[in-house]
């Protein structure tokens, strides 16, 4: 029987060096797109997919994330006093229910695979999702919801996919594709950051995963891969053949918010969707004469 996906892991222990000095004292996951931090977009995506438990794998200097998903009694009282009910409602809506949130530490920054492995005791023996807040996905139906619905039919492991330029394969995990069925592609191989000449395709893994708990056994060996880090992709590659494994071509637009240009693009795209901001943003763009 295919078990439902109830838990999600958010690896948020990275140092965010590409956004220094902004991330010297602030977690990169707290960088705002318009007026909402990246990590909140990821949590809301998970909530829309029916996730019930939220597991954050943090590191030193990440207390702002814990504070963000907690109550702020003084701020709530001030907003109520000033009759800012809409703002207060939105603020309270971003806080999960008591007991839904757990935190564990990734004591050494050894890679994504290591971060996921650190959550093993909190996940237990059931399928779970992994969401990378750097990958902000704008979609009418949340990307993870699309994947959860598809995985309920296929079972096994599932990763989000997108096509990338051939000369960009060295930036991503790349799949070797098998049978294609609509938005689903069978994964027959998986390579982390291959050189373009060695890439099995141009179908890249995006930061959304639905994984079976067996992945922890493959991560337990702590084998280092590309960049000298413990890569999640390497563990997933060793799972191929043991259970159904599919890539899912999601409907929506992905913004790489770990990149400065991608982060700016996300702010622009989300601002243009806001009725209270659209006209001002368009007027500014026209003023630039670009």
mmCIF file of C-alpha atoms in Angstrom:
data_model
loop_
_atom_site.group_PDB
_atom_site.id
_atom_site.type_symbol
_atom_site.label_atom_id
_atom_site.label_comp_id
_atom_site.label_asym_id
_atom_site.label_seq_id
_atom_site.Cartn_x
_atom_site.Cartn_y
_atom_site.Cartn_z
ATOM 1 C CA UNK A 1 0.000 0.000 0.000
ATOM 2 C CA UNK A 2 1.293 3.437 -0.956
ATOM 3 C CA UNK A 3 1.575 5.481 2.233
ATOM 4 C CA UNK A 4 0.599 9.191 2.204
ATOM 5 C CA UNK A 5 3.280 11.870 2.394
ATOM 6 C CA UNK A 6 2.778 13.674 5.713
ATOM 7 C CA UNK A 7 6.230 15.058 6.530
ATOM 8 C CA UNK A 8 8.501 17.539 4.786
ATOM 9 C CA UNK A 9 12.171 18.291 5.389
ATOM 10 C CA UNK A 10 13.569 21.774 4.788
ATOM 11 C CA UNK A 11 17.394 21.845 4.659
ATOM 12 C CA UNK A 12 18.191 25.377 5.846
ATOM 13 C CA UNK A 13 21.689 25.009 7.287
ATOM 14 C CA UNK A 14 23.613 26.518 4.355
ATOM 15 C CA UNK A 15 25.828 29.571 4.762
ATOM 16 C CA UNK A 16 24.440 31.623 1.854
ATOM 17 C CA UNK A 17 27.857 32.879 0.766
ATOM 18 C CA UNK A 18 26.581 34.051 -2.633
ATOM 19 C CA UNK A 19 24.513 36.743 -0.907
ATOM 20 C CA UNK A 20 27.134 38.132 1.440
ATOM 21 C CA UNK A 21 27.189 40.585 3.114
ATOM 22 C CA UNK A 22 23.371 40.430 3.351
ATOM 23 C CA UNK A 23 23.527 36.899 4.773
ATOM 24 C CA UNK A 24 26.297 37.568 7.285
ATOM 25 C CA UNK A 25 23.765 37.868 10.111
ATOM 26 C CA UNK A 26 20.544 36.772 8.351
ATOM 27 C CA UNK A 27 19.780 33.282 7.005
ATOM 28 C CA UNK A 28 19.554 33.252 3.216
ATOM 29 C CA UNK A 29 16.176 31.503 3.571
ATOM 30 C CA UNK A 30 14.874 34.673 5.238
ATOM 31 C CA UNK A 31 15.631 36.852 2.218
ATOM 32 C CA UNK A 32 12.286 38.374 1.174
ATOM 33 C CA UNK A 33 10.619 38.036 -2.191
ATOM 34 C CA UNK A 34 8.454 41.153 -2.115
ATOM 35 C CA UNK A 35 7.372 40.930 1.547
ATOM 36 C CA UNK A 36 7.598 37.237 2.381
ATOM 37 C CA UNK A 37 10.762 35.237 3.137
ATOM 38 C CA UNK A 38 11.766 32.388 0.863
ATOM 39 C CA UNK A 39 11.272 29.780 3.564
ATOM 40 C CA UNK A 40 7.665 30.858 4.073
ATOM 41 C CA UNK A 41 6.913 30.300 0.386
ATOM 42 C CA UNK A 42 8.321 26.768 0.757
ATOM 43 C CA UNK A 43 6.282 26.024 3.884
ATOM 44 C CA UNK A 44 3.097 27.344 2.270
ATOM 45 C CA UNK A 45 3.753 25.140 -0.755
ATOM 46 C CA UNK A 46 4.068 22.144 1.554
ATOM 47 C CA UNK A 47 0.894 23.079 3.426
ATOM 48 C CA UNK A 48 -0.989 23.280 0.114
ATOM 49 C CA UNK A 49 0.178 19.722 -0.600
ATOM 50 C CA UNK A 50 -1.300 18.414 2.644
ATOM 51 C CA UNK A 51 1.938 18.195 4.635
ATOM 52 C CA UNK A 52 1.271 17.912 8.373
ATOM 53 C CA UNK A 53 4.775 17.965 9.907
ATOM 54 C CA UNK A 54 7.542 20.425 9.053
ATOM 55 C CA UNK A 55 11.148 19.439 9.826
ATOM 56 C CA UNK A 56 13.837 22.111 9.591
ATOM 57 C CA UNK A 57 17.483 21.053 9.393
ATOM 58 C CA UNK A 58 19.214 24.183 10.657
ATOM 59 C CA UNK A 59 22.735 25.327 11.456
ATOM 60 C CA UNK A 60 24.422 27.988 13.535
ATOM 61 C CA UNK A 61 22.940 31.452 13.155
ATOM 62 C CA UNK A 62 19.528 30.246 11.959
ATOM 63 C CA UNK A 63 17.434 31.252 14.960
ATOM 64 C CA UNK A 64 15.571 33.818 12.833
ATOM 65 C CA UNK A 65 13.840 30.926 11.046
ATOM 66 C CA UNK A 66 12.641 29.461 14.344
ATOM 67 C CA UNK A 67 11.413 32.871 15.457
ATOM 68 C CA UNK A 68 9.592 33.442 12.187
ATOM 69 C CA UNK A 69 7.471 30.319 12.631
ATOM 70 C CA UNK A 70 6.575 31.203 16.214
ATOM 71 C CA UNK A 71 4.095 33.562 17.803
ATOM 72 C CA UNK A 72 5.113 37.173 18.486
ATOM 73 C CA UNK A 73 2.798 38.258 21.293
ATOM 74 C CA UNK A 74 4.000 41.864 21.442
ATOM 75 C CA UNK A 75 3.704 42.390 17.673
ATOM 76 C CA UNK A 76 0.283 40.740 17.569
ATOM 77 C CA UNK A 77 -0.952 42.984 20.385
ATOM 78 C CA UNK A 78 0.357 46.084 18.610
ATOM 79 C CA UNK A 79 -1.340 45.143 15.334
ATOM 80 C CA UNK A 80 -4.619 44.480 17.161
ATOM 81 C CA UNK A 81 -4.347 47.822 18.966
ATOM 82 C CA UNK A 82 -3.801 49.656 15.683
ATOM 83 C CA UNK A 83 -6.731 47.810 14.038
ATOM 84 C CA UNK A 84 -4.503 46.204 11.440
ATOM 85 C CA UNK A 85 -6.648 43.082 11.326
ATOM 86 C CA UNK A 86 -5.680 42.005 7.800
ATOM 87 C CA UNK A 87 -1.967 42.122 8.605
ATOM 88 C CA UNK A 88 -2.530 40.272 11.880
ATOM 89 C CA UNK A 89 -4.562 37.554 10.132
ATOM 90 C CA UNK A 90 -1.810 37.057 7.553
ATOM 91 C CA UNK A 91 0.846 36.964 10.266
ATOM 92 C CA UNK A 92 -1.014 34.329 12.286
ATOM 93 C CA UNK A 93 -1.722 32.324 9.135
ATOM 94 C CA UNK A 94 2.004 31.821 8.532
ATOM 95 C CA UNK A 95 2.472 30.001 11.847
ATOM 96 C CA UNK A 96 1.935 26.202 11.775
ATOM 97 C CA UNK A 97 -0.088 24.554 14.507
ATOM 98 C CA UNK A 98 1.669 23.764 17.809
ATOM 99 C CA UNK A 99 3.619 20.527 17.537
ATOM 100 C CA UNK A 100 3.784 20.558 13.737
ATOM 101 C CA UNK A 101 7.296 22.030 13.593
ATOM 102 C CA UNK A 102 10.555 20.274 14.553
ATOM 103 C CA UNK A 103 14.163 21.428 14.360
ATOM 104 C CA UNK A 104 17.407 19.497 14.212
ATOM 105 C CA UNK A 105 20.964 20.715 13.674
ATOM 106 C CA UNK A 106 23.319 19.944 10.801
ATOM 107 C CA UNK A 107 26.455 20.484 12.848
ATOM 108 C CA UNK A 108 28.801 20.458 9.855
ATOM 109 C CA UNK A 109 27.963 21.813 6.363
ATOM 110 C CA UNK A 110 28.713 18.557 4.543
ATOM 111 C CA UNK A 111 26.176 18.807 1.734
ATOM 112 C CA UNK A 112 22.499 18.286 0.945
ATOM 113 C CA UNK A 113 22.662 14.529 1.425
ATOM 114 C CA UNK A 114 24.092 15.018 4.896
ATOM 115 C CA UNK A 115 21.384 17.566 5.760
ATOM 116 C CA UNK A 116 18.627 15.145 4.752
ATOM 117 C CA UNK A 117 20.328 12.332 6.715
ATOM 118 C CA UNK A 118 20.292 14.538 9.830
ATOM 119 C CA UNK A 119 16.475 14.405 9.749
ATOM 120 C CA UNK A 120 16.290 10.579 9.828
ATOM 121 C CA UNK A 121 15.003 10.222 13.388
ATOM 122 C CA UNK A 122 12.314 12.854 12.910
ATOM 123 C CA UNK A 123 11.147 11.364 9.608
ATOM 124 C CA UNK A 124 11.079 7.760 10.806
ATOM 125 C CA UNK A 125 9.914 4.933 8.552
ATOM 126 C CA UNK A 126 7.622 6.718 6.117
ATOM 127 C CA UNK A 127 7.839 8.603 2.817
ATOM 128 C CA UNK A 128 8.660 12.281 3.059
ATOM 129 C CA UNK A 129 9.145 15.377 0.957
ATOM 130 C CA UNK A 130 12.230 17.578 0.691
ATOM 131 C CA UNK A 131 11.906 21.226 -0.327
ATOM 132 C CA UNK A 132 14.809 23.571 -1.045
ATOM 133 C CA UNK A 133 13.750 27.148 -0.331
ATOM 134 C CA UNK A 134 16.271 28.494 -2.874
ATOM 135 C CA UNK A 135 14.092 27.006 -5.612
ATOM 136 C CA UNK A 136 11.006 29.217 -5.570
ATOM 137 C CA UNK A 137 8.302 27.794 -7.819
ATOM 138 C CA UNK A 138 5.411 29.987 -8.922
ATOM 139 C CA UNK A 139 2.444 27.820 -9.894
ATOM 140 C CA UNK A 140 -1.360 27.878 -9.794
ATOM 141 C CA UNK A 141 -1.273 24.466 -8.085
ATOM 142 C CA UNK A 142 1.706 24.108 -5.773
ATOM 143 C CA UNK A 143 4.532 22.090 -7.291
ATOM 144 C CA UNK A 144 4.618 19.706 -4.345
ATOM 145 C CA UNK A 145 0.840 19.209 -4.553
ATOM 146 C CA UNK A 146 1.231 18.210 -8.205
ATOM 147 C CA UNK A 147 3.926 15.736 -7.216
ATOM 148 C CA UNK A 148 2.046 14.310 -4.222
ATOM 149 C CA UNK A 149 -0.972 13.617 -6.426
ATOM 150 C CA UNK A 150 1.202 11.932 -9.067
ATOM 151 C CA UNK A 151 3.183 9.925 -6.509
ATOM 152 C CA UNK A 152 -0.040 8.632 -4.955
ATOM 153 C CA UNK A 153 -0.551 6.796 -8.254
ATOM 154 C CA UNK A 154 3.015 5.660 -8.957
ATOM 155 C CA UNK A 155 4.417 5.061 -5.471
ATOM 156 C CA UNK A 156 8.177 5.016 -4.940
ATOM 157 C CA UNK A 157 10.481 8.011 -5.308
ATOM 158 C CA UNK A 158 9.802 11.167 -7.294
ATOM 159 C CA UNK A 159 11.867 14.232 -8.188
ATOM 160 C CA UNK A 160 10.881 17.484 -9.882
ATOM 161 C CA UNK A 161 12.357 18.012 -13.349
ATOM 162 C CA UNK A 162 13.014 20.875 -15.719
ATOM 163 C CA UNK A 163 14.946 21.205 -18.979
ATOM 164 C CA UNK A 164 18.169 23.215 -18.848
ATOM 165 C CA UNK A 165 20.567 24.402 -21.552
ATOM 166 C CA UNK A 166 23.088 21.731 -22.514
ATOM 167 C CA UNK A 167 26.010 23.816 -21.278
ATOM 168 C CA UNK A 168 24.379 24.171 -17.824
ATOM 169 C CA UNK A 169 24.271 20.470 -16.946
ATOM 170 C CA UNK A 170 27.334 20.861 -14.717
ATOM 171 C CA UNK A 171 25.201 22.938 -12.330
ATOM 172 C CA UNK A 172 22.546 20.281 -11.644
ATOM 173 C CA UNK A 173 21.743 16.665 -10.980
ATOM 174 C CA UNK A 174 20.839 15.214 -14.388
ATOM 175 C CA UNK A 175 18.706 12.142 -15.074
ATOM 176 C CA UNK A 176 19.018 9.401 -17.655
ATOM 177 C CA UNK A 177 15.404 9.198 -18.898
ATOM 178 C CA UNK A 178 13.410 6.071 -19.571
ATOM 179 C CA UNK A 179 9.743 5.718 -20.485
ATOM 180 C CA UNK A 180 7.753 8.961 -20.700
ATOM 181 C CA UNK A 181 4.086 9.079 -19.681
ATOM 182 C CA UNK A 182 2.646 12.583 -19.806
ATOM 183 C CA UNK A 183 4.466 14.649 -17.180
ATOM 184 C CA UNK A 184 6.119 11.563 -15.723
ATOM 185 C CA UNK A 185 9.511 10.305 -16.870
ATOM 186 C CA UNK A 186 11.027 7.064 -15.637
ATOM 187 C CA UNK A 187 14.443 7.681 -14.062
ATOM 188 C CA UNK A 188 16.966 5.062 -15.141
ATOM 189 C CA UNK A 189 20.096 6.915 -14.041
ATOM 190 C CA UNK A 190 21.115 10.013 -12.111
ATOM 191 C CA UNK A 191 24.390 11.947 -12.166
ATOM 192 C CA UNK A 192 25.399 14.949 -10.056
ATOM 193 C CA UNK A 193 26.746 17.933 -12.037
ATOM 194 C CA UNK A 194 28.058 16.096 -15.116
ATOM 195 C CA UNK A 195 30.127 17.878 -17.734
ATOM 196 C CA UNK A 196 27.998 18.677 -20.808
ATOM 197 C CA UNK A 197 29.822 16.074 -22.885
ATOM 198 C CA UNK A 198 29.026 13.406 -20.284
ATOM 199 C CA UNK A 199 25.456 14.392 -19.382
ATOM 200 C CA UNK A 200 22.854 11.667 -20.114
ATOM 201 C CA UNK A 201 20.212 14.319 -20.907
ATOM 202 C CA UNK A 202 19.326 17.950 -20.258
ATOM 203 C CA UNK A 203 16.613 17.061 -17.732
ATOM 204 C CA UNK A 204 17.693 18.528 -14.410
ATOM 205 C CA UNK A 205 16.563 17.902 -10.863
ATOM 206 C CA UNK A 206 14.862 20.866 -9.186
ATOM 207 C CA UNK A 207 14.669 21.201 -5.379
ATOM 208 C CA UNK A 208 11.513 19.157 -4.789
ATOM 209 C CA UNK A 209 11.642 15.477 -3.829
ATOM 210 C CA UNK A 210 9.332 12.754 -2.535
ATOM 211 C CA UNK A 211 11.505 10.015 -1.073
ATOM 212 C CA UNK A 212 11.131 6.645 0.560
ATOM 213 C CA UNK A 213 12.843 6.227 3.964
ATOM 214 C CA UNK A 214 15.295 3.720 2.460
ATOM 215 C CA UNK A 215 17.297 6.741 1.308
ATOM 216 C CA UNK A 216 18.685 7.062 4.839
ATOM 217 C CA UNK A 217 20.412 3.680 4.510
ATOM 218 C CA UNK A 218 22.176 4.898 1.385
ATOM 219 C CA UNK A 219 23.173 8.161 3.067
ATOM 220 C CA UNK A 220 24.467 6.455 6.197
ATOM 221 C CA UNK A 221 27.809 5.610 4.558
ATOM 222 C CA UNK A 222 28.562 9.351 4.317
ATOM 223 C CA UNK A 223 30.248 8.921 0.939
ATOM 224 C CA UNK A 224 31.456 12.182 -0.547
ATOM 225 C CA UNK A 225 30.754 13.052 -4.157
ATOM 226 C CA UNK A 226 30.896 16.153 -6.348
ATOM 227 C CA UNK A 227 32.487 19.123 -4.612
ATOM 228 C CA UNK A 228 33.675 16.926 -1.763
ATOM 229 C CA UNK A 229 30.152 16.931 -0.284
ATOM 230 C CA UNK A 230 27.709 14.174 0.630
ATOM 231 C CA UNK A 231 25.338 14.433 -2.317
ATOM 232 C CA UNK A 232 21.675 13.459 -2.134
ATOM 233 C CA UNK A 233 21.807 12.712 -5.857
ATOM 234 C CA UNK A 234 24.372 9.926 -5.316
ATOM 235 C CA UNK A 235 22.140 8.222 -2.745
ATOM 236 C CA UNK A 236 19.138 8.490 -5.054
ATOM 237 C CA UNK A 237 21.125 6.955 -7.907
ATOM 238 C CA UNK A 238 21.772 3.890 -5.751
ATOM 239 C CA UNK A 239 18.015 3.528 -5.146
ATOM 240 C CA UNK A 240 17.115 3.217 -8.825
ATOM 241 C CA UNK A 241 15.690 -0.198 -9.553
ATOM 242 C CA UNK A 242 14.646 -0.933 -5.993
ATOM 243 C CA UNK A 243 11.279 0.860 -6.249
ATOM 244 C CA UNK A 244 9.431 2.970 -8.838
ATOM 245 C CA UNK A 245 11.419 6.125 -9.551
ATOM 246 C CA UNK A 246 10.003 8.987 -11.608
ATOM 247 C CA UNK A 247 10.777 12.534 -12.544
ATOM 248 C CA UNK A 248 7.856 14.946 -12.729
ATOM 249 C CA UNK A 249 7.707 17.877 -15.125
ATOM 250 C CA UNK A 250 5.749 20.344 -13.014
ATOM 251 C CA UNK A 251 3.503 23.122 -14.264
ATOM 252 C CA UNK A 252 4.901 26.455 -13.138
ATOM 253 C CA UNK A 253 7.952 28.702 -13.232
ATOM 254 C CA UNK A 254 11.045 28.045 -11.150
ATOM 255 C CA UNK A 255 13.232 30.889 -9.918
ATOM 256 C CA UNK A 256 16.753 30.110 -8.753
ATOM 257 C CA UNK A 257 16.849 32.354 -5.703
ATOM 258 C CA UNK A 258 20.295 31.111 -4.778
ATOM 259 C CA UNK A 259 21.453 33.285 -7.685
ATOM 260 C CA UNK A 260 21.252 37.086 -7.553
ATOM 261 C CA UNK A 261 19.684 37.446 -10.996
ATOM 262 C CA UNK A 262 17.183 34.680 -10.262
ATOM 263 C CA UNK A 263 16.325 36.341 -6.951
ATOM 264 C CA UNK A 264 15.692 39.657 -8.698
ATOM 265 C CA UNK A 265 13.546 37.919 -11.344
ATOM 266 C CA UNK A 266 11.441 36.323 -8.606
ATOM 267 C CA UNK A 267 10.863 39.672 -6.895
ATOM 268 C CA UNK A 268 9.807 41.232 -10.179
ATOM 269 C CA UNK A 269 7.490 38.367 -11.157
ATOM 270 C CA UNK A 270 5.765 38.216 -7.772
ATOM 271 C CA UNK A 271 5.476 42.016 -7.529
ATOM 272 C CA UNK A 272 3.792 42.182 -10.941
ATOM 273 C CA UNK A 273 1.116 39.787 -9.665
ATOM 274 C CA UNK A 274 0.216 42.081 -6.773
ATOM 275 C CA UNK A 275 -2.587 44.547 -7.445
ATOM 276 C CA UNK A 276 -1.121 46.968 -4.913
ATOM 277 C CA UNK A 277 2.310 46.927 -6.591
ATOM 278 C CA UNK A 278 1.811 46.172 -10.276
ATOM 279 C CA UNK A 279 1.130 49.683 -11.558
ATOM 280 C CA UNK A 280 4.048 51.198 -9.662
ATOM 281 C CA UNK A 281 6.467 48.508 -10.854
ATOM 282 C CA UNK A 282 5.350 48.843 -14.480
ATOM 283 C CA UNK A 283 5.671 52.624 -14.281
ATOM 284 C CA UNK A 284 9.213 52.284 -12.955
ATOM 285 C CA UNK A 285 10.177 49.834 -15.736
ATOM 286 C CA UNK A 286 8.794 52.235 -18.364
ATOM 287 C CA UNK A 287 10.711 55.092 -16.731
ATOM 288 C CA UNK A 288 13.930 53.140 -17.207
ATOM 289 C CA UNK A 289 13.233 53.009 -20.938
ATOM 290 C CA UNK A 290 14.473 49.436 -21.279
#
